[in-house]
Each structure stands twice: as C-alpha cells, then as structure tokens.
PDB file of C-alpha atoms in Angstrom:
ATOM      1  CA  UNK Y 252       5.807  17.472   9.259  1.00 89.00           C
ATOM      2  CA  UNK Y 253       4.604  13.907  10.204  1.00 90.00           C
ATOM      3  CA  UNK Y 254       5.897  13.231  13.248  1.00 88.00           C
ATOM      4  CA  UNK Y 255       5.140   9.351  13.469  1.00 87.00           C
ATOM      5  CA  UNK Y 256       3.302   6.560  12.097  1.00 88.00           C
ATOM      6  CA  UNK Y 257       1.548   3.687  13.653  1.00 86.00           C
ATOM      7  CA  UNK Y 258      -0.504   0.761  13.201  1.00 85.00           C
ATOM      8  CA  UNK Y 259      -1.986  -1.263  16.245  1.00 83.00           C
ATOM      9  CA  UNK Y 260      -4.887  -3.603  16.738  1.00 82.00           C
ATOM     10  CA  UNK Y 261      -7.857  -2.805  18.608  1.00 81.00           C
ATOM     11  CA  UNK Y 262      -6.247  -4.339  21.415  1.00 83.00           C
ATOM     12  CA  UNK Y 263      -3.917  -1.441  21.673  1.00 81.00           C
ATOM     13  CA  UNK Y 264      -0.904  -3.272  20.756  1.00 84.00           C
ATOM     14  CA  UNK Y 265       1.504  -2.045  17.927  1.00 84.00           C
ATOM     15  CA  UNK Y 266       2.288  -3.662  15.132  1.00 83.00           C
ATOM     16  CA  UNK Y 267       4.184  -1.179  13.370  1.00 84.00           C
ATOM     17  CA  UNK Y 268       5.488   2.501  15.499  1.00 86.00           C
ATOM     18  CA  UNK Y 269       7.805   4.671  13.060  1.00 87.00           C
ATOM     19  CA  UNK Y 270       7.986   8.224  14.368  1.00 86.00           C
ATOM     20  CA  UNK Y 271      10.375  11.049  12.435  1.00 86.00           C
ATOM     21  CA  UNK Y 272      10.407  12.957  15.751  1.00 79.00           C
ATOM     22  CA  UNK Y 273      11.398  11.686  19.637  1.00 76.00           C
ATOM     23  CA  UNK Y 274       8.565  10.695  21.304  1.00 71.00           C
ATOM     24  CA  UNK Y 275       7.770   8.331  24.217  1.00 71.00           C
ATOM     25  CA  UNK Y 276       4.378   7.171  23.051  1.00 73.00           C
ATOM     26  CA  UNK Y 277       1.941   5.196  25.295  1.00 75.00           C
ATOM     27  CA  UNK Y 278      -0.396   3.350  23.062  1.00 77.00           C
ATOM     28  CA  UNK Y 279      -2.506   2.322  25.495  1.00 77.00           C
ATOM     29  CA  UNK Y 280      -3.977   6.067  26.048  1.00 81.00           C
ATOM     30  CA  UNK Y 281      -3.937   6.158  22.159  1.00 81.00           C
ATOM     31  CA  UNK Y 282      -6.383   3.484  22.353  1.00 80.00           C
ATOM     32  CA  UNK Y 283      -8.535   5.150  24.802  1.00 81.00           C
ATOM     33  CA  UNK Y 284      -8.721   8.175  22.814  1.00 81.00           C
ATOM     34  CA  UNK Y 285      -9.666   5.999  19.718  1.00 80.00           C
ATOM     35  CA  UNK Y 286     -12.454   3.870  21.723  1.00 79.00           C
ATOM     36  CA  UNK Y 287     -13.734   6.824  23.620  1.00 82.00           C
ATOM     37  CA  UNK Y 288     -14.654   8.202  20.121  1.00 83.00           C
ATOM     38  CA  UNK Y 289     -18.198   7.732  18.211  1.00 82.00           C
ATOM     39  CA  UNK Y 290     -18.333   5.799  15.245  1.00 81.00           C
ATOM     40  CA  UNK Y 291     -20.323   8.708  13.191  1.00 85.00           C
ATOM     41  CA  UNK Y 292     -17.423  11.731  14.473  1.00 86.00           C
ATOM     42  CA  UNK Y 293     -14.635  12.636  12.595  1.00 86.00           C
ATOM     43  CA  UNK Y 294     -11.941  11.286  12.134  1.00 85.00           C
ATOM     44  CA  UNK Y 295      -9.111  14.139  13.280  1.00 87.00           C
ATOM     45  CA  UNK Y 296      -8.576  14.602  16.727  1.00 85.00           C
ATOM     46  CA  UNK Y 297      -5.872  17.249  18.406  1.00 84.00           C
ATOM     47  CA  UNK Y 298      -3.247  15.422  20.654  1.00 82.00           C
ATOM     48  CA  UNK Y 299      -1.497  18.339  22.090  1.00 81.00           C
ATOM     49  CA  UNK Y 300      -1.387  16.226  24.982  1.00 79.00           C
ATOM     50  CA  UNK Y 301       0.178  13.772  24.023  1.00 79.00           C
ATOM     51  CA  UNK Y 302       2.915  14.427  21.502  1.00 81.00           C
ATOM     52  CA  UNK Y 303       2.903  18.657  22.486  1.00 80.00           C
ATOM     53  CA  UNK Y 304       1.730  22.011  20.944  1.00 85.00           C
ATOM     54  CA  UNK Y 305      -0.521  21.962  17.376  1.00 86.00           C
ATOM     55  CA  UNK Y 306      -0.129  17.777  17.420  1.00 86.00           C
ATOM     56  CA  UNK Y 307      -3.018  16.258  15.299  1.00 89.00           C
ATOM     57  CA  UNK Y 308      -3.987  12.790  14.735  1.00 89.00           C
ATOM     58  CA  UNK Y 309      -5.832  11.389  12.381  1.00 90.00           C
ATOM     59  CA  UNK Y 310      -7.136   7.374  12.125  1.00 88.00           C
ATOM     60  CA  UNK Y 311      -8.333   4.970  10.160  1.00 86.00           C
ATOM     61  CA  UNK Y 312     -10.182   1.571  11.141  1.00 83.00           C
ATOM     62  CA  UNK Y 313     -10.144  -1.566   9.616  1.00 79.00           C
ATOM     63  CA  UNK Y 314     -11.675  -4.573  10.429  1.00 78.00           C
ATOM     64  CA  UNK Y 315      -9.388  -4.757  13.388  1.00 80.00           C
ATOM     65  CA  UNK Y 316      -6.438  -2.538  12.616  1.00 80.00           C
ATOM     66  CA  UNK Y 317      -6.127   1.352  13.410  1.00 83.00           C
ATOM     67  CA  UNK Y 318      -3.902   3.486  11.162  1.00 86.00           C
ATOM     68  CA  UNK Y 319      -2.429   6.343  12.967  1.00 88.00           C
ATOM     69  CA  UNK Y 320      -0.940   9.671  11.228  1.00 91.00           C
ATOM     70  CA  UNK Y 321       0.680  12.109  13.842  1.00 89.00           C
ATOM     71  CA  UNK Y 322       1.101  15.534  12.590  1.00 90.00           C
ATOM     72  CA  UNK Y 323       1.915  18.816  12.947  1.00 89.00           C
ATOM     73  CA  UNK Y 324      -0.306  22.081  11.497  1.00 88.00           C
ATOM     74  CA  UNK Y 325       2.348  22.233   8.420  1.00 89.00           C
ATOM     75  CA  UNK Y 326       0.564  19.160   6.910  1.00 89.00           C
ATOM     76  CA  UNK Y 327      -3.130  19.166   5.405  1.00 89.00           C
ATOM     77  CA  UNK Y 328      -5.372  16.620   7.462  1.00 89.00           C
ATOM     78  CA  UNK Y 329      -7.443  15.436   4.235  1.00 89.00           C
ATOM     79  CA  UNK Y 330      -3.756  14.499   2.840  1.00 88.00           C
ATOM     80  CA  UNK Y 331      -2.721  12.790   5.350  1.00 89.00           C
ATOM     81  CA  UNK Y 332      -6.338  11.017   5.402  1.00 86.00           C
ATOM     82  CA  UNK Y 333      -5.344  10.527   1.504  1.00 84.00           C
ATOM     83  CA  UNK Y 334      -2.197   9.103   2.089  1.00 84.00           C
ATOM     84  CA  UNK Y 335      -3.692   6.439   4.309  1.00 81.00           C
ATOM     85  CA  UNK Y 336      -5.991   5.205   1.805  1.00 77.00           C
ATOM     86  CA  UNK Y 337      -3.265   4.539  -0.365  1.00 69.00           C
ATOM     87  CA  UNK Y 338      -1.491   2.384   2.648  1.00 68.00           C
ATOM     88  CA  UNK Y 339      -5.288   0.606   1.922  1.00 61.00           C
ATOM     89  CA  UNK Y 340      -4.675   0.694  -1.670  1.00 55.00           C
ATOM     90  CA  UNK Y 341      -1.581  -1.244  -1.363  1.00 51.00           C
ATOM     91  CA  UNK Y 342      -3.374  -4.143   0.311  1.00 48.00           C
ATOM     92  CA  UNK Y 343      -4.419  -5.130  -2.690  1.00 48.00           C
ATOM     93  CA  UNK Y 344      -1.310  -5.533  -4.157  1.00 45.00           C
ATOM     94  CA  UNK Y 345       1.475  -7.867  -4.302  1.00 39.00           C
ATOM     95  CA  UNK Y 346       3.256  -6.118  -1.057  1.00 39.00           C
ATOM     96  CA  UNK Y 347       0.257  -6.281   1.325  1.00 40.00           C
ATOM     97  CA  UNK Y 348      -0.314  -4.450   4.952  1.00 51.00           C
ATOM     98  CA  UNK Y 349      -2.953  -5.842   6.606  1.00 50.00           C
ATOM     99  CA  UNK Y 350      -3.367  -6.737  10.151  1.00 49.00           C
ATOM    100  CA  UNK Y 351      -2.546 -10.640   8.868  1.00 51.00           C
ATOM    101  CA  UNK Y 352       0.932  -9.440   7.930  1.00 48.00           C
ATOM    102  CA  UNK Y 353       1.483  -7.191  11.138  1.00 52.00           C
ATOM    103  CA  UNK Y 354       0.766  -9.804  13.559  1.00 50.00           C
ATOM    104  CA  UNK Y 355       4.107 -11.798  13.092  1.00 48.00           C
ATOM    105  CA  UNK Y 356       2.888 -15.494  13.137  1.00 48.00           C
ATOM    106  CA  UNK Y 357       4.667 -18.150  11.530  1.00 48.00           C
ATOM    107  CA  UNK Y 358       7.727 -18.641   9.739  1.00 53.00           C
ATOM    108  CA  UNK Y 359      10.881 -16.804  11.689  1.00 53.00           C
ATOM    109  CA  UNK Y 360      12.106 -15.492   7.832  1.00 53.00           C
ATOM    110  CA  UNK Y 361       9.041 -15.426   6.540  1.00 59.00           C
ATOM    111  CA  UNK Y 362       8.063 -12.910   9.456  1.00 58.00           C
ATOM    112  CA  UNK Y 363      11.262 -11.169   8.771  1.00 62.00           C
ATOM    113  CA  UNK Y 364      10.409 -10.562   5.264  1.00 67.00           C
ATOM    114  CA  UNK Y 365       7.045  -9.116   5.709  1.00 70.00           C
ATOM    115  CA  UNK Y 366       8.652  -6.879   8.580  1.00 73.00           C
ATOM    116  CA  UNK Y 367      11.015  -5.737   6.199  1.00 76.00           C
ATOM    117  CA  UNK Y 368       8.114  -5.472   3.460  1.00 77.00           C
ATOM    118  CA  UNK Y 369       5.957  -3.429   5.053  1.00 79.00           C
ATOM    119  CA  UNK Y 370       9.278  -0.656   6.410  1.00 81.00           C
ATOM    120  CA  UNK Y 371      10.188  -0.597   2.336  1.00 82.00           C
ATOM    121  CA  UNK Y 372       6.453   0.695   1.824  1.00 82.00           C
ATOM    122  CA  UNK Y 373       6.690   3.383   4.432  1.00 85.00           C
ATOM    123  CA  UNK Y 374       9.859   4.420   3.667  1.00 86.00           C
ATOM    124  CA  UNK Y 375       9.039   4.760  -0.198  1.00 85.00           C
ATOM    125  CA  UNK Y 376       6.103   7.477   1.013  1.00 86.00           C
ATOM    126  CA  UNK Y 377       7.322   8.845   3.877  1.00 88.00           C
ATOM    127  CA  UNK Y 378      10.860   9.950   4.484  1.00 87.00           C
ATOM    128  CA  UNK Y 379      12.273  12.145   7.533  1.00 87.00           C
ATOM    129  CA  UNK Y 380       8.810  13.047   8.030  1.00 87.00           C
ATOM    130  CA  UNK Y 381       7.984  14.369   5.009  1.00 88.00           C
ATOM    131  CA  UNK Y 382       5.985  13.005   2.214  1.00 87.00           C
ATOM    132  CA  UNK Y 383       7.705  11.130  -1.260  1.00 85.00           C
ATOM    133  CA  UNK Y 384       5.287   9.420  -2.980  1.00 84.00           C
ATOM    134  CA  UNK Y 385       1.683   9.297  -3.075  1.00 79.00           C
ATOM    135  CA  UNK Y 386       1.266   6.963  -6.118  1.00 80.00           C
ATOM    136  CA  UNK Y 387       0.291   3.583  -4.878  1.00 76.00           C
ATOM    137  CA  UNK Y 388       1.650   2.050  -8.379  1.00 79.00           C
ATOM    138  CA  UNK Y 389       4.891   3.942  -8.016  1.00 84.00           C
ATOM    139  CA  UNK Y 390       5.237   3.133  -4.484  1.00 82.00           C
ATOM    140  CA  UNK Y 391       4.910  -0.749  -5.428  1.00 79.00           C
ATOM    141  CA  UNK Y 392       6.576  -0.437  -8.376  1.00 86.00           C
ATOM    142  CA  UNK Y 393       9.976   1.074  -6.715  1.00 86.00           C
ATOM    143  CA  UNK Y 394       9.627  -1.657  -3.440  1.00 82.00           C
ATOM    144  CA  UNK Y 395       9.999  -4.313  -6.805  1.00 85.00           C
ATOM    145  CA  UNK Y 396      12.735  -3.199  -7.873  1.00 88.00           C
ATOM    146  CA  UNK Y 397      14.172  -3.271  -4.281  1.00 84.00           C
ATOM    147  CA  UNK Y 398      13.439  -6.294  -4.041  1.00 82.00           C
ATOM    148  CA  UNK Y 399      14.568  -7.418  -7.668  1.00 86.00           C
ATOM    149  CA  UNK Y 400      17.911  -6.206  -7.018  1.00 86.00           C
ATOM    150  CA  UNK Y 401      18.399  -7.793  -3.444  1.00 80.00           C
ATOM    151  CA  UNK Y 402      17.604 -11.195  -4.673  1.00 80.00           C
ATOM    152  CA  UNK Y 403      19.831 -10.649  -7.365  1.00 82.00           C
ATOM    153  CA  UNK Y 404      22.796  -9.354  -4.500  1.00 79.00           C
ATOM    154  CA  UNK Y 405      22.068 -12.346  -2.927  1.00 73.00           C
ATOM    155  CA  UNK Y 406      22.159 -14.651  -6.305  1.00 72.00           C
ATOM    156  CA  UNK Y 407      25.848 -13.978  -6.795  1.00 69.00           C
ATOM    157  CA  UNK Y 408      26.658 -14.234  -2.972  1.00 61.00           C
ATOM    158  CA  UNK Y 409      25.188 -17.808  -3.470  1.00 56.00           C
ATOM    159  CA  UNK Y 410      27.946 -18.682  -6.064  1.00 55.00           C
ATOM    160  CA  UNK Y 411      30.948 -19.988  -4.609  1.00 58.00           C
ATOM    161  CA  UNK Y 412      33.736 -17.392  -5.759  1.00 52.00           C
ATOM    162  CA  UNK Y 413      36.895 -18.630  -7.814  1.00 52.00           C
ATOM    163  CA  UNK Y 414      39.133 -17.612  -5.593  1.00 50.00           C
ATOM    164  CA  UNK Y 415      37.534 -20.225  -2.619  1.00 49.00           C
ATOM    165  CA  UNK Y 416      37.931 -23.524  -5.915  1.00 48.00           C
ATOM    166  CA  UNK Y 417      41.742 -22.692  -6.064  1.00 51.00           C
ATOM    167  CA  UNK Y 418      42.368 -22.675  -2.078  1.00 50.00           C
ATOM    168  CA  UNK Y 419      41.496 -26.427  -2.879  1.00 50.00           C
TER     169      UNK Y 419
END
C-alpha cells in the first residue's frame, strides 16, 4: 500500500503532501535524509523511522523538485519508481506538474485551478493507497473529461433559469 505522496522543493517545503495513511510527517528530516544522500546511490531508502515498521521511500529529483513515494513491502519499489516517471511524463502534457505549477504564484483562481489540476492527476493513479492507472494518456485523457464536464456544469449554471425571468 502507498501510504503517502509528496512533492517539495529542495528547500524542504511541500508543495503537494497526500498520504492514504495517518501520519504526522516532518519534512524537514525528509530533507535531511534526501541531502545526506550521494548523488551516484540509489534511489530507495527504508524509513522505518519515520513513518514505522517495513516503510520505504523512494525519490526522484528534478531540477529543483523531489518526488516522494512512501510505501509499504506490499508494493514493488521499481513500480513505484515507474509510476513516478509517468508523474514526469505528464509534464509534458496539457495538465502539467512541475515545480512552476506547485509553487502557487499568481492569479488567486488561476492558483486554484492548478491546485485542483494537479489533485485530479493523483487521484486518477492513486486511490486509497492503491494504484488505478499507470497510463499517462489514460490518466490525461480521463482528467479531460473531468474537466470537459465541469465547464459544461458550470455553462448552464451561467444561464439565468426561467423561473428567475418570470419573478420579474
């Protein structure tokens, strides 16, 4: 089972924490673990620790943004590893998580909407703590069609309803 989720810059603070199991995380000794580690080791690292017995982390760097998979033994580490790389994979699409879109900058709704962007993702893969969809096509393809049928939802809301013209 995947027991949480996150994505933090190298500063150590978090941009995104979603965790399928209760856990009072404190990111700053994630970080230390993280920097304390060589460039050329691997990438898994056992967090009993921190989040209890047969806990496993594994990361993922880029540029300045860590991803974070915490896991227990039921779970394969080179999946998980997998299933970041398709987070990657979705930069490049229309729906994008990078560290650009996790900082929260700008626009109140149009930080809002990226917030809300970048849950839909997760929640299309992961779910409960278990794994949905690896497909990075599907994944973007059913976030669409979220989003298709919201802005229709919010379409008709926009159109005054009859009954409101005859209370005139």
């Amino acid at each position: 089972m995947i027991k949480g989720v996150i994505l933090m810059n190298d500063k150590g603070k978090p941009r995104l924490a979603k965790f399928y199991d209760y856990h009072i995380v404190k990111f700053f000794l994630l970080l230390a673990v993280l920097s304390s580690r060589a460039e050329n080791v691997s990438n898994f690292v056992k967090v009993d620790s921190l989040f209890g017995p047969d806990a496993r982390l594994v990361y993922k760097t880029y540029a300045t943004l860590h991803i974070l998979f915490i896991f227990d033994s039921s779970e394969n580490e080179l999946a998980m590893l997998d299933l970041m790389q398709g987070l990657h994979r979705n930069d490049r699409s229309e729906f994008v998580v990078t560290a650009k879109h996790l900082c929260f900058c700008g626009d109140n709704g149009q930080v809002f909407q990226q917030f809300l962007q970048v849950h839909a993702i997760l929640d299309e893969i992961i779910l409960g703590g278990e794994v949905l969809e690896t497909s990075s096509s599907e994944v973007v393809k059913a976030v669409e069609e979220i989003y298709k049928m919201e802005r229709a939802a919010n379409s008709i809301m926009a159109v005054p309803s009859i009954t409101s013209w005859q209370g005139r």
